[in-house]
PDB file of C-alpha atoms in Angstrom:
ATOM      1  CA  UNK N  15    -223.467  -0.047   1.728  1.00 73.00           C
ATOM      2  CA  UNK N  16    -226.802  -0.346  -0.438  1.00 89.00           C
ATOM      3  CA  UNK N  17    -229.668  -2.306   1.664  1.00 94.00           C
ATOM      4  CA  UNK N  18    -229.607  -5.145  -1.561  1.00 96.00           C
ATOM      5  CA  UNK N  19    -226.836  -5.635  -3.618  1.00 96.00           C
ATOM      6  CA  UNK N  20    -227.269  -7.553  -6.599  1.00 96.00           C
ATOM      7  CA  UNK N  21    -223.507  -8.856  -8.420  1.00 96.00           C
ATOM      8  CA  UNK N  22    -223.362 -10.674 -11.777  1.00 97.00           C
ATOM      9  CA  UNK N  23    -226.478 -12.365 -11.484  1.00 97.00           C
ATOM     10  CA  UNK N  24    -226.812 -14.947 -14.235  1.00 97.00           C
ATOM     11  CA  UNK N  25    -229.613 -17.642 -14.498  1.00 97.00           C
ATOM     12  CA  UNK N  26    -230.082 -20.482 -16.574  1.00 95.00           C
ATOM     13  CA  UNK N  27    -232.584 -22.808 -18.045  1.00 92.00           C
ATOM     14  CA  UNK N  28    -232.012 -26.271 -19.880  1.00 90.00           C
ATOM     15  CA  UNK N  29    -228.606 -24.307 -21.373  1.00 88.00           C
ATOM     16  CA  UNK N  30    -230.338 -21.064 -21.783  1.00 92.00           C
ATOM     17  CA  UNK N  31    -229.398 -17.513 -20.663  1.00 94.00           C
ATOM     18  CA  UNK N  32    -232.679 -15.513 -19.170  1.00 96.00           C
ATOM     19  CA  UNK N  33    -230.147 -13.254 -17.655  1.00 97.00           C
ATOM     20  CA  UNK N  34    -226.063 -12.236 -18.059  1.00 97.00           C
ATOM     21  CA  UNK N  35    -223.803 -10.397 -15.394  1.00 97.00           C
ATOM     22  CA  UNK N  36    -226.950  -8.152 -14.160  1.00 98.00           C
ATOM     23  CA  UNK N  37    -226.086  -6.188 -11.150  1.00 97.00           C
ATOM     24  CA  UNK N  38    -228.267  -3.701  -9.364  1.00 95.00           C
ATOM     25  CA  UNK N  39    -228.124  -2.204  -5.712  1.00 95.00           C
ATOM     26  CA  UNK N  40    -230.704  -0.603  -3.758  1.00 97.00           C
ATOM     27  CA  UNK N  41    -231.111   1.644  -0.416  1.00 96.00           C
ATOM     28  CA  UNK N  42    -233.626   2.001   1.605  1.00 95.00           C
ATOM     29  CA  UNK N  43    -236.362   4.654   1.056  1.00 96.00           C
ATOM     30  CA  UNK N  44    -235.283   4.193  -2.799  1.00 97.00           C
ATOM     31  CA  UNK N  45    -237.470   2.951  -5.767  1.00 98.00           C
ATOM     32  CA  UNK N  46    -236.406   0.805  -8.449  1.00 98.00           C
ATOM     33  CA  UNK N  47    -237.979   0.187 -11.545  1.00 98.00           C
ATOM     34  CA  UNK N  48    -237.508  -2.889 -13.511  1.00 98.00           C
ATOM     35  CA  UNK N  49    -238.208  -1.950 -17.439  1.00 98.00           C
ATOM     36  CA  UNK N  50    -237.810  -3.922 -20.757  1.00 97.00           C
ATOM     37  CA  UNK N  51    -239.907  -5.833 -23.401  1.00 97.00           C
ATOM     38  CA  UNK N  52    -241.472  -9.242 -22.983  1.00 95.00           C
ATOM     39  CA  UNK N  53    -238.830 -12.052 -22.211  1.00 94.00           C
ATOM     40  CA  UNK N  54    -236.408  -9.336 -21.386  1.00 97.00           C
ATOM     41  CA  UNK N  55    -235.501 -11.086 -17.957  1.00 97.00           C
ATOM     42  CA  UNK N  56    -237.522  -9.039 -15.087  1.00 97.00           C
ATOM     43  CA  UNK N  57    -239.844 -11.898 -14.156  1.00 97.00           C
ATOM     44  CA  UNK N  58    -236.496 -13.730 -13.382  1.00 97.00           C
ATOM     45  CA  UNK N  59    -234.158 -11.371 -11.936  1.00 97.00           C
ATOM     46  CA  UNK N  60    -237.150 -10.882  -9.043  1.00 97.00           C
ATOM     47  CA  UNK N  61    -237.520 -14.353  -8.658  1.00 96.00           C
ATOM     48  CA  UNK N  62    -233.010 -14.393  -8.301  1.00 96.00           C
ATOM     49  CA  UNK N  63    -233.163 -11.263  -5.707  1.00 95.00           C
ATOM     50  CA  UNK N  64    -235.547 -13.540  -3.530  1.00 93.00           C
ATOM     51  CA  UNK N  65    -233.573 -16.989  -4.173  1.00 90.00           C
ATOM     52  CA  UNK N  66    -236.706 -18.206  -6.193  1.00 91.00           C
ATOM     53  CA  UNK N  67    -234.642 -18.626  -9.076  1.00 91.00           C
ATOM     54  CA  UNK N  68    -230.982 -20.820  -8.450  1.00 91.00           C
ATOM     55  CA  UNK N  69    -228.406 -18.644 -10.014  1.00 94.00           C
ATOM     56  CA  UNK N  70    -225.314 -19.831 -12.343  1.00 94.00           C
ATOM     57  CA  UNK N  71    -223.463 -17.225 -11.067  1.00 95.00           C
ATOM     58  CA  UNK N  72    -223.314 -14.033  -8.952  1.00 95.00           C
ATOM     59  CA  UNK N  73    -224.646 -13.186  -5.425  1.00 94.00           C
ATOM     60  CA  UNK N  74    -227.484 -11.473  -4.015  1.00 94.00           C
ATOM     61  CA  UNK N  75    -226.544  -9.860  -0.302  1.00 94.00           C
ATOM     62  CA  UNK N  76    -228.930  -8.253   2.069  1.00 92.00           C
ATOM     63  CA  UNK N  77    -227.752  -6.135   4.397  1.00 88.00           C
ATOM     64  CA  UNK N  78    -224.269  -7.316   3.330  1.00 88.00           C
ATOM     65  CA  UNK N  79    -225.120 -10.961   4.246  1.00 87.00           C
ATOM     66  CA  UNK N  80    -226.405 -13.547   1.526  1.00 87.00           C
ATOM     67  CA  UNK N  81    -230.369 -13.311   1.525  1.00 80.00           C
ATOM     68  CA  UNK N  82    -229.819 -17.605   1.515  1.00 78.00           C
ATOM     69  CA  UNK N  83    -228.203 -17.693   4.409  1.00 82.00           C
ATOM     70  CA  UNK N  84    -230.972 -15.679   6.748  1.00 84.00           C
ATOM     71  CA  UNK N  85    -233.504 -18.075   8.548  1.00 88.00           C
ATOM     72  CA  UNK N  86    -236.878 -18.459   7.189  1.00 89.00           C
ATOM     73  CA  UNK N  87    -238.804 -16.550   9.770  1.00 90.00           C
ATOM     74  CA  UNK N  88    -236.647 -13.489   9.868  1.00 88.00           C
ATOM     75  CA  UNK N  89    -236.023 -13.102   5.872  1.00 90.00           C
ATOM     76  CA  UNK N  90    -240.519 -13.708   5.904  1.00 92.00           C
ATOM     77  CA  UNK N  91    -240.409 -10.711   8.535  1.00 93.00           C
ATOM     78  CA  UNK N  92    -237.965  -8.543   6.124  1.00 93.00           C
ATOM     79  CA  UNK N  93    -238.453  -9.476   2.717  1.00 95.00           C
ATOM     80  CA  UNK N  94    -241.986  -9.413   0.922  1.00 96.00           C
ATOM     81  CA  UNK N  95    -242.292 -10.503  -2.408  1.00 97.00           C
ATOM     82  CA  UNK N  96    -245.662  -9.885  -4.905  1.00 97.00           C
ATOM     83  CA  UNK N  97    -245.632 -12.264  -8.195  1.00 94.00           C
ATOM     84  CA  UNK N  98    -247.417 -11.475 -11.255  1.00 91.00           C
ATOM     85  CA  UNK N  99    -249.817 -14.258 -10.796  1.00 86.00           C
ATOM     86  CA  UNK N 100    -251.607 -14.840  -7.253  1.00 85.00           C
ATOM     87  CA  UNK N 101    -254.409 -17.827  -7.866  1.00 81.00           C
ATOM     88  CA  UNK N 102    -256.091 -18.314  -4.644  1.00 84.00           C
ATOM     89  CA  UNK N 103    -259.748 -20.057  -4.627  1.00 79.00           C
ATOM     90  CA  UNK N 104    -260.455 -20.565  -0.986  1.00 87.00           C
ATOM     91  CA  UNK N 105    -263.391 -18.278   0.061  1.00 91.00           C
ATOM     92  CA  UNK N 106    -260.926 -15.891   2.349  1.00 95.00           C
ATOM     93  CA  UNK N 107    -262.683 -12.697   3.622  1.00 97.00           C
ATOM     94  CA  UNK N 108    -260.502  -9.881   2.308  1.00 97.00           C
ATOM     95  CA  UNK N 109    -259.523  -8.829   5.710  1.00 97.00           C
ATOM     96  CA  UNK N 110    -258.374 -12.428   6.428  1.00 97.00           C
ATOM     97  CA  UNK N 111    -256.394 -12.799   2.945  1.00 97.00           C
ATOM     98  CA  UNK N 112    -254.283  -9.639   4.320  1.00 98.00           C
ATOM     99  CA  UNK N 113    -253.975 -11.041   7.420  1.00 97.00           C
ATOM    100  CA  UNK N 114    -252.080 -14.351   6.206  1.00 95.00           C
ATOM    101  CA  UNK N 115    -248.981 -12.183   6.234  1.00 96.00           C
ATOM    102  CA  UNK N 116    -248.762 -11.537   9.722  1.00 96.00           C
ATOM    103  CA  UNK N 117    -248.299 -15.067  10.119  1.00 94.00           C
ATOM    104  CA  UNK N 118    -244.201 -14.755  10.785  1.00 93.00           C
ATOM    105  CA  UNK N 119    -244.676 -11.973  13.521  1.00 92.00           C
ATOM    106  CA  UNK N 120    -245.606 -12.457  17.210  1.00 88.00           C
ATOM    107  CA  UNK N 121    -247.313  -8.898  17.514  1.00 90.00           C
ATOM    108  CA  UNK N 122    -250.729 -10.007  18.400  1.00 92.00           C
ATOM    109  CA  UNK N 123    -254.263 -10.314  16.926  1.00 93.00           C
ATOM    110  CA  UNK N 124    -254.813  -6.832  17.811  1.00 95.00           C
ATOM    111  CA  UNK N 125    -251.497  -5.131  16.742  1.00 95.00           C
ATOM    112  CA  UNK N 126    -252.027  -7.184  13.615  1.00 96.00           C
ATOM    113  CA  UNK N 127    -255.267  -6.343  13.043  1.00 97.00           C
ATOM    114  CA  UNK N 128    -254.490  -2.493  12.604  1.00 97.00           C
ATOM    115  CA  UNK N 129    -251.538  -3.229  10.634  1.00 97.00           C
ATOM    116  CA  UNK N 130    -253.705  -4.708   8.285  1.00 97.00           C
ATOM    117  CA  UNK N 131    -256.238  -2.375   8.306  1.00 97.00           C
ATOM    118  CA  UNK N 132    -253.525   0.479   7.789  1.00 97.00           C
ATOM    119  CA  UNK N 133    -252.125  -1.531   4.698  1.00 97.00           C
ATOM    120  CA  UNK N 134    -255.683  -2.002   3.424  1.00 98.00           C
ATOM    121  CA  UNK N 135    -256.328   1.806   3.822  1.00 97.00           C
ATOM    122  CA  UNK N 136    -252.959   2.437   1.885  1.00 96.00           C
ATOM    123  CA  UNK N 137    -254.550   0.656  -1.390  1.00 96.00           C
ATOM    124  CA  UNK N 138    -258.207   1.928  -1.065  1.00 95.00           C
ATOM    125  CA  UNK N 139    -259.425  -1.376   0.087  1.00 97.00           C
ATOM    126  CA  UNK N 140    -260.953  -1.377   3.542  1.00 97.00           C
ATOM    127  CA  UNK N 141    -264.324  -1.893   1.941  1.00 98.00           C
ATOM    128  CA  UNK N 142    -263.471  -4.915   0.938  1.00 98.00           C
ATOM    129  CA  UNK N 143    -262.328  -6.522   4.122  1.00 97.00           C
ATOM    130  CA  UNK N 144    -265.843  -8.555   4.901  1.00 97.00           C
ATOM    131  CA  UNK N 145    -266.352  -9.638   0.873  1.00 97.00           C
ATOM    132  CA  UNK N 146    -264.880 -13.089  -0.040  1.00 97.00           C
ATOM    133  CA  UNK N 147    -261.999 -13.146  -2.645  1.00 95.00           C
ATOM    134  CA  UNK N 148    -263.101 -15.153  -4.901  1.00 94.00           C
ATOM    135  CA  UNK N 149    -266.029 -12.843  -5.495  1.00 95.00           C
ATOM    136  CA  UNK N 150    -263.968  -9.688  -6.520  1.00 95.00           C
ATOM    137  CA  UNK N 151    -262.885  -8.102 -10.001  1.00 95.00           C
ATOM    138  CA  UNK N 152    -258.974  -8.859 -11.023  1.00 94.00           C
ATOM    139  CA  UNK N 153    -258.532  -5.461 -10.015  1.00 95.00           C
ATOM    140  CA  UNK N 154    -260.069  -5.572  -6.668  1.00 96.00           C
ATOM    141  CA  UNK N 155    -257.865  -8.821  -6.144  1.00 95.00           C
ATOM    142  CA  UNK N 156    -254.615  -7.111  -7.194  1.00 95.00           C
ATOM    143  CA  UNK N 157    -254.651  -4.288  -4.915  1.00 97.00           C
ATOM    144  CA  UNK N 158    -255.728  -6.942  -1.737  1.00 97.00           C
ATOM    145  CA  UNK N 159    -252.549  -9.080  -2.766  1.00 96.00           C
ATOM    146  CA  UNK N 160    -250.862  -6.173  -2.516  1.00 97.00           C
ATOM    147  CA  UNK N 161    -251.666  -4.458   0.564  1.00 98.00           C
ATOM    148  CA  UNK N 162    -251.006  -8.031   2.168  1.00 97.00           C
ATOM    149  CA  UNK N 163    -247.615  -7.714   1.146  1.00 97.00           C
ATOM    150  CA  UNK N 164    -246.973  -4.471   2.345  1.00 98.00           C
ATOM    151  CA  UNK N 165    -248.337  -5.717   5.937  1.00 97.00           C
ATOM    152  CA  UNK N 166    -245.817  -8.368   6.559  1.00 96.00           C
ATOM    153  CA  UNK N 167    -243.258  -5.702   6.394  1.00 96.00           C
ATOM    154  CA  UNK N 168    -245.239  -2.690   7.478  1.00 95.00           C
ATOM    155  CA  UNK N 169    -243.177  -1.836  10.042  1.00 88.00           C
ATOM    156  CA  UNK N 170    -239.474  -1.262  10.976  1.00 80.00           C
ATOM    157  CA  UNK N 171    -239.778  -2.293  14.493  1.00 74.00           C
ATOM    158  CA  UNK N 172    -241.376  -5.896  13.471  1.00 69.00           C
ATOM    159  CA  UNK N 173    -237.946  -7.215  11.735  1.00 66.00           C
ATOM    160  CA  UNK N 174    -235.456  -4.273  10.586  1.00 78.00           C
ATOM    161  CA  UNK N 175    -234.250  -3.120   7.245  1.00 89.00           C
ATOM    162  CA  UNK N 176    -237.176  -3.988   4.823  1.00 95.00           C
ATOM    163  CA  UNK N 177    -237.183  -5.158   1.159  1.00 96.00           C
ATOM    164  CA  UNK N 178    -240.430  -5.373  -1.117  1.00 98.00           C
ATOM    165  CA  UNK N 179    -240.248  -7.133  -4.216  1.00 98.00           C
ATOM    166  CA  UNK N 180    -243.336  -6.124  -6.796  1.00 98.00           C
ATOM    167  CA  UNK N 181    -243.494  -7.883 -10.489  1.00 97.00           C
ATOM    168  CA  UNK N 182    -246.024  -5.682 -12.454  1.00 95.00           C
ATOM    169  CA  UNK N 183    -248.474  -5.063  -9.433  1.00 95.00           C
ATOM    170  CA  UNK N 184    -250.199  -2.599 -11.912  1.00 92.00           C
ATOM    171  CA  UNK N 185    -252.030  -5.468 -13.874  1.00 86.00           C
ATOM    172  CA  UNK N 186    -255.713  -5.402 -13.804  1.00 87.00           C
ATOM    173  CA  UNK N 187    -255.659  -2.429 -12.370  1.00 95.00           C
ATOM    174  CA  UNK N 188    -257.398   0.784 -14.132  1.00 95.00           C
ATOM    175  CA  UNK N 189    -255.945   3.899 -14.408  1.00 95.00           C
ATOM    176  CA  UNK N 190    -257.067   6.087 -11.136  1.00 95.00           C
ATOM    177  CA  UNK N 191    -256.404   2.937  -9.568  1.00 96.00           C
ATOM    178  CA  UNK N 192    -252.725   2.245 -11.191  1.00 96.00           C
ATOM    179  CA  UNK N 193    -251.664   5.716  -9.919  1.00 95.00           C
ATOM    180  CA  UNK N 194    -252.900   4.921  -6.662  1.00 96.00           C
ATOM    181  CA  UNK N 195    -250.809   2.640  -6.549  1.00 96.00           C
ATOM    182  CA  UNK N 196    -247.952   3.686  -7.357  1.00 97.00           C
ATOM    183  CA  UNK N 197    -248.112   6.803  -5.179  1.00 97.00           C
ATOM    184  CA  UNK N 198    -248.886   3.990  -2.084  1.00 97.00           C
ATOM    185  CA  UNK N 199    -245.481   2.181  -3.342  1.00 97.00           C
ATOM    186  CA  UNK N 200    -243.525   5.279  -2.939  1.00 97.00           C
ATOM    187  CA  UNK N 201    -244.373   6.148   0.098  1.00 97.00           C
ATOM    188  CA  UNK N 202    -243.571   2.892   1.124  1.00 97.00           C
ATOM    189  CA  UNK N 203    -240.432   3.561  -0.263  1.00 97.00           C
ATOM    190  CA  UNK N 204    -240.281   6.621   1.854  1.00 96.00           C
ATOM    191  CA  UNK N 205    -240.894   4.989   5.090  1.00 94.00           C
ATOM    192  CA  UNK N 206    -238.138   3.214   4.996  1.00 94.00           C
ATOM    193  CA  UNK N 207    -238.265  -0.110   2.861  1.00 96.00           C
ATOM    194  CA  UNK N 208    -235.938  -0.502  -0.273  1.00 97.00           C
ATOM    195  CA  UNK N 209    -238.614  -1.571  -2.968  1.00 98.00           C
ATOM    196  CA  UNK N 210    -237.727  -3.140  -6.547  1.00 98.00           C
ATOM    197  CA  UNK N 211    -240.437  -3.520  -8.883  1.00 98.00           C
ATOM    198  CA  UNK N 212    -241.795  -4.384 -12.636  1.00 98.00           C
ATOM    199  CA  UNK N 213    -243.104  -2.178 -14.774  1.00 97.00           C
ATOM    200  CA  UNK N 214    -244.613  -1.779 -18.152  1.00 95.00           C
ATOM    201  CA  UNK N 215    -245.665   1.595 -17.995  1.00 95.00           C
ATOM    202  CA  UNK N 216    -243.081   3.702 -18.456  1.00 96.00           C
ATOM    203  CA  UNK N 217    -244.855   6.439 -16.841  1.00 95.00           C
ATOM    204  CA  UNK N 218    -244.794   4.717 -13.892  1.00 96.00           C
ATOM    205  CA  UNK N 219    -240.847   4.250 -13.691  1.00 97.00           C
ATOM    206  CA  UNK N 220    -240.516   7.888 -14.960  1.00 96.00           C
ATOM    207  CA  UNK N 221    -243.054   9.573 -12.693  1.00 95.00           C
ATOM    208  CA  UNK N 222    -242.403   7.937  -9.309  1.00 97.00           C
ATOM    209  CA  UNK N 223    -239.003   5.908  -9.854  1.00 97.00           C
ATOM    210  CA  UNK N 224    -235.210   7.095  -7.920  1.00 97.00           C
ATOM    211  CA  UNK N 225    -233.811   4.968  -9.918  1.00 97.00           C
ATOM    212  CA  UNK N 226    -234.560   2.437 -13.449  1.00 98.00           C
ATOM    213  CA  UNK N 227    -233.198  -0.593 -14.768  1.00 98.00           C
ATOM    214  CA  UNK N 228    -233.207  -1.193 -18.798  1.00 98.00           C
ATOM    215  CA  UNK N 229    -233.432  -5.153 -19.129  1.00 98.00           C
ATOM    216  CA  UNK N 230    -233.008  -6.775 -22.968  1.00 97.00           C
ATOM    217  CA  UNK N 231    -232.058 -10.035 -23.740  1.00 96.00           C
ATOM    218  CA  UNK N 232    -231.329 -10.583 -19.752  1.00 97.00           C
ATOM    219  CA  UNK N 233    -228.472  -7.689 -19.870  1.00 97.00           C
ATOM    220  CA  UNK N 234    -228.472  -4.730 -18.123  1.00 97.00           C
ATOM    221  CA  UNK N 235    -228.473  -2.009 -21.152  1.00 97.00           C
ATOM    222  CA  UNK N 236    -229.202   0.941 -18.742  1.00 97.00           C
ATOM    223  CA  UNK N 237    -229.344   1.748 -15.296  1.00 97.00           C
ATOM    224  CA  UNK N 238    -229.744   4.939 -13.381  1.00 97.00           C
ATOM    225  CA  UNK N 239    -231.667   8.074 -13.044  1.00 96.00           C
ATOM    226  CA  UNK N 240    -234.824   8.478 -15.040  1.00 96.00           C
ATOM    227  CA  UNK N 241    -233.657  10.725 -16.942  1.00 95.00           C
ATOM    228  CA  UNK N 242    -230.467   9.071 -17.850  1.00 97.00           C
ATOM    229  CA  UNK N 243    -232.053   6.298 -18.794  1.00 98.00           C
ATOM    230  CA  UNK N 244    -235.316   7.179 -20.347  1.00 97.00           C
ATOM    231  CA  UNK N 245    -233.972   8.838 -23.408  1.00 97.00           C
ATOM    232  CA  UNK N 246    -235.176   8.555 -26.859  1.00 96.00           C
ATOM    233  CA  UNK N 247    -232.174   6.652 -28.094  1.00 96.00           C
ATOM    234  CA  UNK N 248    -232.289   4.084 -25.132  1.00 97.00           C
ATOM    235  CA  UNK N 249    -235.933   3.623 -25.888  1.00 96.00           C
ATOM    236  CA  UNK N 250    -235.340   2.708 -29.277  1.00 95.00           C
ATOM    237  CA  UNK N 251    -232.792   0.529 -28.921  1.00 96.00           C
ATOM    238  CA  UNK N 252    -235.163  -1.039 -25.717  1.00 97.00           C
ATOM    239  CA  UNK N 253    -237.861  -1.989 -27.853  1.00 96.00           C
ATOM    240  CA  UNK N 254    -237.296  -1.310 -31.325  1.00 94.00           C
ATOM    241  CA  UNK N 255    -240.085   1.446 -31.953  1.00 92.00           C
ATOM    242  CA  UNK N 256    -239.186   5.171 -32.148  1.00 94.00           C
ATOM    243  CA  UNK N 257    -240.451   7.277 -29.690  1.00 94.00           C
ATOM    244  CA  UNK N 258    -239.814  10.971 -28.791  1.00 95.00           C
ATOM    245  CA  UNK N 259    -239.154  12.078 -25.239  1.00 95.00           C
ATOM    246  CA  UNK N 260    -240.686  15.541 -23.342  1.00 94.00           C
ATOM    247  CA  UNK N 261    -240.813  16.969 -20.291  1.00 92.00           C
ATOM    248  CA  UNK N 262    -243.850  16.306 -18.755  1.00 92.00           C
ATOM    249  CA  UNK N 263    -245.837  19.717 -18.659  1.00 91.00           C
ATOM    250  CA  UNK N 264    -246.715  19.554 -15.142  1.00 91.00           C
ATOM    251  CA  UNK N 265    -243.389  17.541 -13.395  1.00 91.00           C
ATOM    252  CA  UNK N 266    -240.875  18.322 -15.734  1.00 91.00           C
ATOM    253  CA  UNK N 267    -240.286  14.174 -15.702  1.00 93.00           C
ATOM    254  CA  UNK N 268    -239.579  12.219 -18.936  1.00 93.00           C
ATOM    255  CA  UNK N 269    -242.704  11.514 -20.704  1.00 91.00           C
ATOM    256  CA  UNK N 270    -242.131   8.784 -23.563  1.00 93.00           C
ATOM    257  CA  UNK N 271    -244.464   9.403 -26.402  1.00 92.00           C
ATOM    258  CA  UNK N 272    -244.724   6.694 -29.354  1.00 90.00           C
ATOM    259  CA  UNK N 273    -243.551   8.359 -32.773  1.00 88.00           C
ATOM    260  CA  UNK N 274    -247.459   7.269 -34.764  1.00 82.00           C
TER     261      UNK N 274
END
């Protein structure tokens, strides 16, 4: 049985479908990407895996019991989830921003301290543990939220199965840094957490992805392996521009190139 499994998920708004009978699983150590244009649904099918969003129909189970139904402080020590947007004004030392997440552990300042640190080292941010948030670059910002996140679920031993949530954790972010990234979301992966996530890119869900989800209109048009899924046709049909697909020269991975 998959760590997350994700039945005929449909969600609503004032009478309106943002998603229609989308279903997606996920094991641990895998990585799923989320792909589609603007408004395609990815925003909210994150925000139904996590119970953010109420759903008209369908069921989300963790660990083959409804994610709901787990109390706060245990689904807080398995389940981690990164928005798109993360305002946050108070003058929080970057070190002390990370360490908000340890807040549903008891593992002790210490423990939690090099938990953080490890997360923090993970993203390329240690340096910025003494500098106060607000004073930071979007970029700088984005990959602090992030290593937070990973550090309330850092390890098994602190709550379990894990599950990390991510919706586009590559914005503001430049390049060296984006593959950074995604390299430290992988391994992740690899460690043992099941992690779903956003992407634009679709280098990202082709170089680093097990598995990717094709979202338009809030239907499921693809899922599966990248190369399954990340074919010319599919792309097309995704977003309405022609592309042409390669093998990357140095993975062999699908490389989606815009027909100019």
């Amino acid at each position: 049985m998959a760590l997350l499994q994700a039945e005929g998920v449909t969600v609503s708004v004032d009478n309106r479908p943002l998603l229609t009978d989308v279903c997606l699983d996920v094991d641990v150590g895998e990585l799923v990407c989320v792909i589609g244009p603007n408004g395609a649904g990815k925003s909210t099918l994150l925000r139904a895996l996590c119970g953010e969003s109420a759903m008209e129909t369908g069921r989300v189970h963790f660990k083959g019991e409804s994610l709901a139904s787990l109390p706060a402080r245990k689904r807080a020590r398995q389940l981690a989830v990164l928005p798109q947007s993360n305002p946050l004004s108070f003058a929080f030392t970057g070190l002390e921003l990370v360490a908000l997440s340890r807040t549903p552990h008891s593992t002790g300042t210490e423990r939690d301290r090099i938990i953080c640190l490890e997360a923090m080292a993970a993203l390329d941010v240690c340096h910025l543990s003494g500098r106060l948030y607000p004073t930071l670059s979007g970029g700088e910002q984005q990959r602090l939220q992030l290593a937070r996140v990973m550090a309330q679920i850092w390890r098994a031993e602190d709550g379990g199965d894990r599950l990390l949530l991510l919706d586009e954790p590559a914005t503001s972010l430049d390049i060296a840094h984006q593959y950074e990234m995604m390299r430290a979301v992988r391994d992740f992966a690899r460690s043992g957490v099941a992690v779903v996530m956003t992407v634009h890119d679709l280098a990202h869900a082709s170089g680093y992805s097990d598995r990717i989800l094709a979202l338009k209109h809030g239907r499921s048009m693809a899922y599966g392996c990248p190369e399954t899924v990340l074919t010319a046709e599919n792309m097309q049909q995704l977003y309405g521009y022609s592309v042409t697909v390669v093998p990357h020269p140095v993975t062999g991975k699908s490389l989606v190139v815009a027909d100019v």
